[in-house]
Coordinates of C-alpha atoms in Angstrom, one line a residue:
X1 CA 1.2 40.1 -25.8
X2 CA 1.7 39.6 -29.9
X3 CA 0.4 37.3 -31.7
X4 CA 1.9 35.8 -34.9
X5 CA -0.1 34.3 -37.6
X6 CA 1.2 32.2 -40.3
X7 CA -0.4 29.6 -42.7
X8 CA 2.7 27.9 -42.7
X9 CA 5.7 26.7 -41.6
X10 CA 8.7 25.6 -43.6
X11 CA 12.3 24.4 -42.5
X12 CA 13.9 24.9 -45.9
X13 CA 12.9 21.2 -46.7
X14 CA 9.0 20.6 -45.8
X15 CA 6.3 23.0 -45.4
X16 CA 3.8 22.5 -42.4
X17 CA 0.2 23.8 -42.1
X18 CA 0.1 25.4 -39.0
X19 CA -3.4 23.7 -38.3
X20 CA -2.0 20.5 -38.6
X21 CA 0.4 21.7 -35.8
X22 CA -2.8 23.4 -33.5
X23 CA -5.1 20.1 -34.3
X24 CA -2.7 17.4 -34.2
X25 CA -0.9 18.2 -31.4
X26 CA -1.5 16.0 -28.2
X27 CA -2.8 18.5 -25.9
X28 CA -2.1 16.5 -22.9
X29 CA 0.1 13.7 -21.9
X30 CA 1.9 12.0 -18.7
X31 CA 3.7 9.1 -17.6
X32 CA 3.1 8.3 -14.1
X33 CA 3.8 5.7 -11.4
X34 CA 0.4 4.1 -10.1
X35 CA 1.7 2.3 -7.5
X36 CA 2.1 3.1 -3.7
X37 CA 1.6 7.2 -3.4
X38 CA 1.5 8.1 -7.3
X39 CA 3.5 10.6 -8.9
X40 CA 4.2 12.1 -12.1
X41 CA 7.3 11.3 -13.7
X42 CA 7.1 13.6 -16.9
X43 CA 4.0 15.2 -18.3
X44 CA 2.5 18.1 -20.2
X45 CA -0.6 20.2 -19.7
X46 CA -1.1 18.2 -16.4
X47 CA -2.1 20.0 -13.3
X48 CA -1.9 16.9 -11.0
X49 CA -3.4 13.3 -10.6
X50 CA -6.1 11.6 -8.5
X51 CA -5.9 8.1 -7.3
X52 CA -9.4 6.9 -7.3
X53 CA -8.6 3.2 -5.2
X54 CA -7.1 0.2 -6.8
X55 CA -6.5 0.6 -10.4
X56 CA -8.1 3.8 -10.9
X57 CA -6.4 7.2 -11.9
X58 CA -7.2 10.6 -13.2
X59 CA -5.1 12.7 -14.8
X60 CA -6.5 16.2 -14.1
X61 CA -5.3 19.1 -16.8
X62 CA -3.5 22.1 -16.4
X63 CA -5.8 23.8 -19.2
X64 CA -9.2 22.3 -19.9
X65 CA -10.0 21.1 -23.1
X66 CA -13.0 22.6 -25.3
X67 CA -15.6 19.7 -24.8
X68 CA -15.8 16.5 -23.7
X69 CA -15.5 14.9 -26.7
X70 CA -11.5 14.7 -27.1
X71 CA -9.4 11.0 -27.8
X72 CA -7.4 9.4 -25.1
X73 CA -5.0 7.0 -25.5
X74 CA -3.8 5.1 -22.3
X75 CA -1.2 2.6 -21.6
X76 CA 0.0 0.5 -18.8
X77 CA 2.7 -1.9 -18.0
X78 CA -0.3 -4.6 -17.3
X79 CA -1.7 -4.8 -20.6
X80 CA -5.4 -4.6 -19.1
X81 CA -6.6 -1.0 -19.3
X82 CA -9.7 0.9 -19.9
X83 CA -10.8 4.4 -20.4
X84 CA -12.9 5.4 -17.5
X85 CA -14.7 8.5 -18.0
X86 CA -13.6 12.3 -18.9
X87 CA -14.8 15.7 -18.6
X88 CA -13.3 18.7 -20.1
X89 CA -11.1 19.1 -17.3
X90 CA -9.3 15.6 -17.1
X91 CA -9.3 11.9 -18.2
X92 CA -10.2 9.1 -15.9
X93 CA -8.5 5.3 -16.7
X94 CA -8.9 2.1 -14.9
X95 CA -6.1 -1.0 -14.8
X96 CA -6.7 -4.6 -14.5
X97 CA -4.1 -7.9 -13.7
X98 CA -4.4 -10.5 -16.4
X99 CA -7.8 -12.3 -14.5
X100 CA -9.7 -8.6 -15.2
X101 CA -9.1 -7.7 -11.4
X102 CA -8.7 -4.3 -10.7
X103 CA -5.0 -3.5 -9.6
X104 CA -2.1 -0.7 -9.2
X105 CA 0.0 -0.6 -12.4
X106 CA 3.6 0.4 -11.6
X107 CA 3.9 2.4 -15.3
X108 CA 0.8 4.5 -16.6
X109 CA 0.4 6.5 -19.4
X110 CA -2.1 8.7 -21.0
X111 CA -2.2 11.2 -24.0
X112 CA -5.4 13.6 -25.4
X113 CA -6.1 14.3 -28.8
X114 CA -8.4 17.0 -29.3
X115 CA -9.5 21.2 -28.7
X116 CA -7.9 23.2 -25.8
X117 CA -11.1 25.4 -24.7

């Protein structure tokens, strides 16, 4: 395999930094359906997902990221989410109904900002 290394990247109107590309990237994201058996409607870097009960998911990466010290962001079509946990391997969320019960949310998603290891 080569490899090709350039400090920049230009499309004959702006120039890029390349690292801006390699550290600002989202190095993981999916949209997924949490309700009934879930599945994965689009993704990348995601290997598969894990349905801990009502309301909980993980989203379980294709490549493992560096540390466990990366960003998710997380959506839902309930409006009540939290982040759940992570590991260098995947990203854990949890959804709620309006009353702070936990419940299925019908549209999920999640996206990682961070290092690939």
């Amino acid at each position: 395999m080569s490899t090709l290394e350039v400090s920049n990247l230009n499309d004959g109107t702006t120039t890029v930094a390349t690292t801006n590309l390699t550290n600002g990237s989202a190095k993981h994201w999916c949209f997924f359906v949490g309700t009934g058996t879930i599945s994965i409607n689009d993704s990348f870097n995601t290997a598969s997902l894990t349905d801990h009960g009502t309301g909980g998911y993980s989203c379980n990466f294709t490549n493992n990221m560096g540390n466990a010290n990366f960003a998710i962001l997380a959506t839902c079509n309930l409006g009540e989410l939290a982040e759940n946990g992570h590991a260098v391997g995947s990203c854990r969320i949890a959804t709620f109904d309006s009353s702070g019960s936990s419940t299925d949310a019908g549209r999920n998603n999640t996206m990682v900002l961070g290092d690939l290891a």
